[in-house]
mmCIF file of C-alpha atoms and ligand atoms in Angstrom:
data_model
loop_
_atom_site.group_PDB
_atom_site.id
_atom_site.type_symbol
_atom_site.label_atom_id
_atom_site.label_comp_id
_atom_site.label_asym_id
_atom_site.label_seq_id
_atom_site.Cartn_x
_atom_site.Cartn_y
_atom_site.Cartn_z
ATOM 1 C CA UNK A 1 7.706 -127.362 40.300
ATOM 2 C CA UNK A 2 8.909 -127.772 36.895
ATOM 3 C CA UNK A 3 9.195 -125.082 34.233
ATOM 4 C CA UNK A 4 6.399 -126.227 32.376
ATOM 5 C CA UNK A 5 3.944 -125.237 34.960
ATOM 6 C CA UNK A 6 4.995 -121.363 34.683
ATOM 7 C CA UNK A 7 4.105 -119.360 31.785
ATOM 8 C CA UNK A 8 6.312 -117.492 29.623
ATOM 9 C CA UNK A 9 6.211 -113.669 29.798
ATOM 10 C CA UNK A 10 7.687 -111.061 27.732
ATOM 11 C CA UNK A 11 7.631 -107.327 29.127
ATOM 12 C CA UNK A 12 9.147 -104.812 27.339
ATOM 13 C CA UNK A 13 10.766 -101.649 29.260
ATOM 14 C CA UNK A 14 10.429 -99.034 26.901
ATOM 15 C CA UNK A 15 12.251 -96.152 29.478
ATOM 16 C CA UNK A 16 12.292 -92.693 28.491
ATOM 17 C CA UNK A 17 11.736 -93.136 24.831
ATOM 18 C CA UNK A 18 9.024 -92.600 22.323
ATOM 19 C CA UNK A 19 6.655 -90.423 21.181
ATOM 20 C CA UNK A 20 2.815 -90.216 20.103
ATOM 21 C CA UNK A 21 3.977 -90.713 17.115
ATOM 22 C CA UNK A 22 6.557 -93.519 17.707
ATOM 23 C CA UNK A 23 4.324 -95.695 19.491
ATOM 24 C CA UNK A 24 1.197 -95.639 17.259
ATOM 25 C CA UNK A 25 3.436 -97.815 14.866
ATOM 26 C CA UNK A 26 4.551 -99.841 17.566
ATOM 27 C CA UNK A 27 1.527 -100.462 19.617
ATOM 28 C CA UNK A 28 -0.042 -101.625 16.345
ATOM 29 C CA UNK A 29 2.478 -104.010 15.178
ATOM 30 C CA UNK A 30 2.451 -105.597 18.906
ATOM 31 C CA UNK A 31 -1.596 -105.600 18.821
ATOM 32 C CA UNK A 32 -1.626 -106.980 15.113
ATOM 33 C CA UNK A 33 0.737 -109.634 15.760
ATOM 34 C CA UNK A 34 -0.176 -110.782 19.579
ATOM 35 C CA UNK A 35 -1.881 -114.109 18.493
ATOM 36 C CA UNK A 36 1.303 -115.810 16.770
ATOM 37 C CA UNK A 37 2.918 -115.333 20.003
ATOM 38 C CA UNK A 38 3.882 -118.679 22.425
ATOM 39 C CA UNK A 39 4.588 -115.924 25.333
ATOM 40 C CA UNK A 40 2.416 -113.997 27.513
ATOM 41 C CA UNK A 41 3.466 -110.083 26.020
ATOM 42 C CA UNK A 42 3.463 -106.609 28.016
ATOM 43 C CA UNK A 43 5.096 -103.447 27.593
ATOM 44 C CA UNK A 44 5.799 -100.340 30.168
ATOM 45 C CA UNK A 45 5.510 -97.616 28.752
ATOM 46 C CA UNK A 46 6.477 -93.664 30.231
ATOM 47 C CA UNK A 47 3.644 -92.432 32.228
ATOM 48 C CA UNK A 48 2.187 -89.940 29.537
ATOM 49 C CA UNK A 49 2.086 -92.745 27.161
ATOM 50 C CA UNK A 50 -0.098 -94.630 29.384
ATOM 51 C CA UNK A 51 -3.823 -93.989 27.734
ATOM 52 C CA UNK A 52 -2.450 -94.257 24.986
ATOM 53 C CA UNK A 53 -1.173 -97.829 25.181
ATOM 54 C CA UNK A 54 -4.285 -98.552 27.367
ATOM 55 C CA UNK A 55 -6.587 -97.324 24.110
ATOM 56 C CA UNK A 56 -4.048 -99.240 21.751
ATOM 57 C CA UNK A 57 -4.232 -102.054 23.587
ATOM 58 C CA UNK A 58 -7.756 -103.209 24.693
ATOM 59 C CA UNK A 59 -8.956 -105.977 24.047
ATOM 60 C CA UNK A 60 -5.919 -107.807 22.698
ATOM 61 C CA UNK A 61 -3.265 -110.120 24.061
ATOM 62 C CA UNK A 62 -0.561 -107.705 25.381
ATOM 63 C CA UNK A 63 -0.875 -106.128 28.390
ATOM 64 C CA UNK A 64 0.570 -102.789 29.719
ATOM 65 C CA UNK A 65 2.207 -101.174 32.944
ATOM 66 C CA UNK A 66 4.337 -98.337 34.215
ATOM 67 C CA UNK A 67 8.247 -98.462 35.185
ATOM 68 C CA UNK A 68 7.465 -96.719 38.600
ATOM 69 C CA UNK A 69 4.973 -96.800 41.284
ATOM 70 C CA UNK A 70 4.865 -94.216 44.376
ATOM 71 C CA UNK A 71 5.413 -96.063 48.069
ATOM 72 C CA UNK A 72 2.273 -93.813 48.779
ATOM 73 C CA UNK A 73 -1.105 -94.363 48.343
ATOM 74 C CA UNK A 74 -2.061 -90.803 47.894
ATOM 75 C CA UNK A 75 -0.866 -86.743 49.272
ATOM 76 C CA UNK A 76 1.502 -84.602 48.904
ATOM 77 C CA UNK A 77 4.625 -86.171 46.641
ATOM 78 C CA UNK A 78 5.453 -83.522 43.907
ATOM 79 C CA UNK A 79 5.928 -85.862 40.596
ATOM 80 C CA UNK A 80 4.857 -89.153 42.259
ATOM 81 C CA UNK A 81 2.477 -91.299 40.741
ATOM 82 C CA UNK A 82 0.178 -93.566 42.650
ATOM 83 C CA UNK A 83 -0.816 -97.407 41.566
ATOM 84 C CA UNK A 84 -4.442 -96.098 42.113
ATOM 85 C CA UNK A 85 -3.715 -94.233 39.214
ATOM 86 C CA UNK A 86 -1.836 -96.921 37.525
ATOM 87 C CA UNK A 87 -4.792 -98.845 37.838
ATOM 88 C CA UNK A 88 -7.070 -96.234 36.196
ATOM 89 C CA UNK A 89 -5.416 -96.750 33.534
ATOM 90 C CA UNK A 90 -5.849 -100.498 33.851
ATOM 91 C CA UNK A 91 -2.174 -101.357 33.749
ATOM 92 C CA UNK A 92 -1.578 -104.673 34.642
ATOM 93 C CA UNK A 93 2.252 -104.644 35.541
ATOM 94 C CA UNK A 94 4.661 -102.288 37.224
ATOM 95 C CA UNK A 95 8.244 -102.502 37.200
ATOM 96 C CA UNK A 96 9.769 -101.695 40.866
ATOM 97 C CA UNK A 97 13.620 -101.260 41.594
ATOM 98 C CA UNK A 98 14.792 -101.526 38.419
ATOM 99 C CA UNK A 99 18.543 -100.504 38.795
ATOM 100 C CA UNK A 100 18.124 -97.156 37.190
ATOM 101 C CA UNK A 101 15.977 -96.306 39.580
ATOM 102 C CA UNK A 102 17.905 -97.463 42.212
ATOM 103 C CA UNK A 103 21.144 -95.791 40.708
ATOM 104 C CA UNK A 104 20.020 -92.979 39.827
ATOM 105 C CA UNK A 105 16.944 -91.938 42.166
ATOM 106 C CA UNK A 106 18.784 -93.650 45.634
ATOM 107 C CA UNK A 107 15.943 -96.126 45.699
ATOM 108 C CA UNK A 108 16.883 -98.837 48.715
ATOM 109 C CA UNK A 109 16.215 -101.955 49.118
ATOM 110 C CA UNK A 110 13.178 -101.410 51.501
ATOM 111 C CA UNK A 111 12.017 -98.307 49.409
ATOM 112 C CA UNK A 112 11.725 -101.162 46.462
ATOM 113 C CA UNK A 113 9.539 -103.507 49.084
ATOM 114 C CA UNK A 114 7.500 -100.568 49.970
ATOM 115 C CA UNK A 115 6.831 -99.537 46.109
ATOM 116 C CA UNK A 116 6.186 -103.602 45.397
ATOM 117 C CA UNK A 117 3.340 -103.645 48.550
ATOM 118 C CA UNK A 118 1.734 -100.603 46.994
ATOM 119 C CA UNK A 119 1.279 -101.837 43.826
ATOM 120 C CA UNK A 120 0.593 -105.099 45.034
ATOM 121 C CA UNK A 121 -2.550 -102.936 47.566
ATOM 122 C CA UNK A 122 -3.747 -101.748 44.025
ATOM 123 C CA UNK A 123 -3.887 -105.027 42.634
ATOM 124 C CA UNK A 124 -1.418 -104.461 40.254
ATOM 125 C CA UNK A 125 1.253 -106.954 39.551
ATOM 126 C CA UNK A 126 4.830 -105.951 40.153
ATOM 127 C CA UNK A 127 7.893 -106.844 38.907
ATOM 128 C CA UNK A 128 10.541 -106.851 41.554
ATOM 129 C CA UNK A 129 14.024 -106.008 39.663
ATOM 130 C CA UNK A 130 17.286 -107.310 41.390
ATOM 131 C CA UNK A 131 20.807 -107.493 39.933
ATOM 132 C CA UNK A 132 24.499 -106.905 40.695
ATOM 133 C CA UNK A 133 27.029 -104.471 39.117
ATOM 134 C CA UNK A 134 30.118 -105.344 37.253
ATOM 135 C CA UNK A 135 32.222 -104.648 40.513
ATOM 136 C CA UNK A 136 30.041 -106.983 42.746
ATOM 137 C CA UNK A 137 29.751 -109.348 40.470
ATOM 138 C CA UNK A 138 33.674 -109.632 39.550
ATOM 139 C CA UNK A 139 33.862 -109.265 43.369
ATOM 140 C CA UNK A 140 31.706 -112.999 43.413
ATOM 141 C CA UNK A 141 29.161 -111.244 45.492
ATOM 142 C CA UNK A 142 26.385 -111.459 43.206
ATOM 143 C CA UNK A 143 24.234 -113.829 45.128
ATOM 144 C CA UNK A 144 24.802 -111.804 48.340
ATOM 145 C CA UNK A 145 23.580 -108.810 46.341
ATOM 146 C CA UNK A 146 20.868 -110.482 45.276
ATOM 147 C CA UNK A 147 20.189 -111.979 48.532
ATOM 148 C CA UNK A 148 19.816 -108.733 50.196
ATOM 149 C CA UNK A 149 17.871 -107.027 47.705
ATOM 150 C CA UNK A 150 15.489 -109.708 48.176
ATOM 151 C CA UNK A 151 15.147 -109.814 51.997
ATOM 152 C CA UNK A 152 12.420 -106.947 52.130
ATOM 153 C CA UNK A 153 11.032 -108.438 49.054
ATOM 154 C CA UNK A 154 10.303 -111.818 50.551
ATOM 155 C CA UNK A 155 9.341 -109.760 53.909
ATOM 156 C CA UNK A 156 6.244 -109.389 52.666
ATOM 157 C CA UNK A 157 5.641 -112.594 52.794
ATOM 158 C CA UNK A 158 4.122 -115.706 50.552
ATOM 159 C CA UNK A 159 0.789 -113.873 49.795
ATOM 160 C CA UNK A 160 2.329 -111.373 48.428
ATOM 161 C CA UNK A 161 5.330 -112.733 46.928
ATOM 162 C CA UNK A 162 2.811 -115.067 45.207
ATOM 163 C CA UNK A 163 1.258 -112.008 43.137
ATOM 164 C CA UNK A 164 4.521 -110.846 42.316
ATOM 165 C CA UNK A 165 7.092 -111.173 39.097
ATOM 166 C CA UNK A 166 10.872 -111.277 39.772
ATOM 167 C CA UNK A 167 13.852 -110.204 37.659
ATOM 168 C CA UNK A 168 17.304 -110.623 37.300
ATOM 169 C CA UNK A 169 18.984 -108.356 35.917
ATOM 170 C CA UNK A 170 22.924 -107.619 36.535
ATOM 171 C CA UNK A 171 23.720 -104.393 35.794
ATOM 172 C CA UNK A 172 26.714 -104.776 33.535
ATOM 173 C CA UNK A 173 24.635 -106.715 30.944
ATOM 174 C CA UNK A 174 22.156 -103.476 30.523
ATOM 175 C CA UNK A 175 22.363 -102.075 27.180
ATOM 176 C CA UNK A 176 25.870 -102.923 27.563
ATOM 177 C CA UNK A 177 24.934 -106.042 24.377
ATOM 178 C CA UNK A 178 27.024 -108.234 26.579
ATOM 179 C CA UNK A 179 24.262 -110.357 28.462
ATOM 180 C CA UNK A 180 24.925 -112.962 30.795
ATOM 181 C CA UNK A 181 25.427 -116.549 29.254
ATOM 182 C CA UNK A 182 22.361 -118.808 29.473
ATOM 183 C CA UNK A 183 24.226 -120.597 32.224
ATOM 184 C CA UNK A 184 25.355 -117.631 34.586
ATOM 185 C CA UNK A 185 21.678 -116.592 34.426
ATOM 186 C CA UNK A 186 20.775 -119.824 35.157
ATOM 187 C CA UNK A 187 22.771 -120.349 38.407
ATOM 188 C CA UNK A 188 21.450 -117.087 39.536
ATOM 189 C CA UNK A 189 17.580 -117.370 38.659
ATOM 190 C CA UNK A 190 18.508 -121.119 40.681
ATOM 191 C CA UNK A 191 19.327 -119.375 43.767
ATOM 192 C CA UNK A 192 16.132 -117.072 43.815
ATOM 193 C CA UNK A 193 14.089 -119.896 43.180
ATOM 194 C CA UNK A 194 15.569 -121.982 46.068
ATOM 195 C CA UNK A 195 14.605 -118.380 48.263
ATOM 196 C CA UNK A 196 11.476 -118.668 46.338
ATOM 197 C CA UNK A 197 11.006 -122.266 47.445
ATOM 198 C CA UNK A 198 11.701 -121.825 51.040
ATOM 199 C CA UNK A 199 9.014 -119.494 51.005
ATOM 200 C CA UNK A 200 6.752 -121.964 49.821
ATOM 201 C CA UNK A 201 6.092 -119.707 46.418
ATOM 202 C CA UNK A 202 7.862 -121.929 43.905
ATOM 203 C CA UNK A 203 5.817 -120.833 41.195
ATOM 204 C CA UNK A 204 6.792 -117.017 41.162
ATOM 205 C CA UNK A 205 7.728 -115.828 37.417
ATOM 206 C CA UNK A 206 11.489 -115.009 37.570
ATOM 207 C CA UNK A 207 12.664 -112.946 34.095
ATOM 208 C CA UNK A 208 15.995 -112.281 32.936
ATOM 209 C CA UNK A 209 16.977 -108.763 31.574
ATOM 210 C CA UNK A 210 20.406 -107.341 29.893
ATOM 211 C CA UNK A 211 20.634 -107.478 26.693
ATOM 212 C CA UNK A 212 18.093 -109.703 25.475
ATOM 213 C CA UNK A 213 17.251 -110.492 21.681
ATOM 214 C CA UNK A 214 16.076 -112.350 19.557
ATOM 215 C CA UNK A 215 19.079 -114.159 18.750
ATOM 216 C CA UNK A 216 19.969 -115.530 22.536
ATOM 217 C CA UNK A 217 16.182 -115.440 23.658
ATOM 218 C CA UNK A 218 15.900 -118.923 22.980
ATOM 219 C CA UNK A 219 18.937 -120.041 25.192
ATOM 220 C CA UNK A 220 18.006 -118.046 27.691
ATOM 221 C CA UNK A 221 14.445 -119.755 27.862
ATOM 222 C CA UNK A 222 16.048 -123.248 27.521
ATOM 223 C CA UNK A 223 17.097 -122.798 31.235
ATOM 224 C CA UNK A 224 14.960 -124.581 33.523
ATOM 225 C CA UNK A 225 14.114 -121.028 36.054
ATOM 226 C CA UNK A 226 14.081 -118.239 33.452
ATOM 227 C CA UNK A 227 10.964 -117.986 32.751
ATOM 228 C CA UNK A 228 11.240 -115.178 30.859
ATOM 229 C CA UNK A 229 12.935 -111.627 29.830
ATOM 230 C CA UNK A 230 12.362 -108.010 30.638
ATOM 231 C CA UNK A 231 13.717 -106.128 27.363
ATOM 232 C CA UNK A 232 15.206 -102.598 27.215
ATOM 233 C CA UNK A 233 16.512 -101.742 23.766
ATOM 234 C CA UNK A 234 15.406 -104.851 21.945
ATOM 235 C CA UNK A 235 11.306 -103.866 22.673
ATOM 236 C CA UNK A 236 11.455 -100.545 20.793
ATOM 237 C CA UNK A 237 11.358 -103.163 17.743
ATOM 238 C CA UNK A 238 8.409 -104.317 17.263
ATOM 239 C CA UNK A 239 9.694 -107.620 14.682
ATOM 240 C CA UNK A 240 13.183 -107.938 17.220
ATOM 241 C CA UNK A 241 10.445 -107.564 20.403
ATOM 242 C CA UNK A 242 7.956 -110.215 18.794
ATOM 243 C CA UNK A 243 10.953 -112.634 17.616
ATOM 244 C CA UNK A 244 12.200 -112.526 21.233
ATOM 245 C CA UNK A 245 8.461 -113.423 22.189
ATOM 246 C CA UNK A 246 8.354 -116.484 19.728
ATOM 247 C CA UNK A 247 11.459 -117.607 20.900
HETATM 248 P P1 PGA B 301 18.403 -103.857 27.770
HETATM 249 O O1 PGA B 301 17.664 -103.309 29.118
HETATM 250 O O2 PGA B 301 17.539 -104.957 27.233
HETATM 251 O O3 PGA B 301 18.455 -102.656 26.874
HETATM 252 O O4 PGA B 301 19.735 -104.342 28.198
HETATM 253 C C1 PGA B 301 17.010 -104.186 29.984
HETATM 254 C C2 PGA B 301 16.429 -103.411 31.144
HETATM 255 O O5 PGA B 301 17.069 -102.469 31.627
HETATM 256 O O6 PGA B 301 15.316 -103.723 31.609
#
């Protein structure tokens, strides 16, 4: 399946920043300037923040998630936050695994698959994050990595990999402003597609994240399986966000 056939999305990962404050300025500058955009836009925003992006929002182009979903569907999990709820608040995309999660909150591989089925159960759309660190990946195991993190991914098989979003993103290119080249992406975002392909779901969205902005967006999007970018740093912007968008 050629590039063509797969839209372009743009999700911004806000993390633990902002305010009520903060985002009114941004959520309007994203709302006001949705339509000029050639890429499908959505941000994920810190829990609390979520009505507020959801009331911001409505009824325009970009869409809105979380950056964490609960394995459960409901009980007792002090702090935990169900994609029931997520849904309530008609978010459209959840991120799962992204490596700070997994660094810093000893989220495994399966724990990842489990948090991907749950939001997938909700009917929300998550985006699976994979990636290698700097010693793996100056090690040459980055596809291995990347393999493995997949493997309880793909588990779940082509009906639900098919409602999924993939990223990429090694861990030494997060707000690190060193992102991988266009062409070590590339090889990468190959090799998930080929996993993709052997599933039979070619046509999964596979985003690249680390370091993105507007000024290598457009290389990055020149490569025929990166289909688009999950943005840390760069989405707190709204003009840098937008720019990487237009790209
Ligand atoms: P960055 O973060 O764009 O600030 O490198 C990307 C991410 O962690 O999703």
């Amino acid at each position: 399946m050629t590039q063509q056939a797969r839209a372009r999305l743009v999700l911004g990962n806000w993390k633990m920043h902002g305010s009520l404050a903060e985002n009114e300025l941004l959520l309007a500058a994203l709302r006001a300037a949705d339509t000029n955009s050639s890429s499908q836009i959505g941000v994920c925003v810190p829990f609390p923040y979520l009505a507020q992006a959801a009331q911001a929002l409505q009824g325009s182009a970009v869409s809105w998630g979380a950056q964490d979903v609960s394995a459960h569907e409901k009980g007792a999990y002090t702090g935990e936050v169900s994609a029931a709820m997520l849904k309530d608040f008609a978010c459209r995309w959840v991120l799962a695994g992204h490596s700070e999660r997994r660094a810093y909150h000893g989220e495994t591989d399966q724990t990842v698959a489990d948090k991907a089925r749950a939001a997938l159960q909700s009917g929300l759309t998550p985006v699976v994050c994979v990636g290698e660190t700097l010693n793996e990946h100056e090690a040459g195991q980055t596809l291995a990595v990347i393999r493995r993190q997949l493997t309880p991914v793909l588990a779940l098989g082509a009906d639900a990999v098919a409602r999924m979003v993939l990223a990429y993103e090694p861990i030494w290119a997060i707000g690190s402003g060193r992102s991988a080249t266009p062409e070590q992406a590339q090889d990468v975002h190959a090799a998930i597609r080929a996993e993709l392909a052997a599933l039979g779901t070619p046509q999964v969205q596979v985003l690249y994240g680390g370091s993105v902005k507007a000024a290598n967006a457009a290389s990055l999007f020149a490569m025929a399986d990166i289909d688009g970018a999950l943005v840390g740093g760069a989405a707190l912007v709204a003009e840098e966000f937008l720019r990487i968008a237009a790209a």
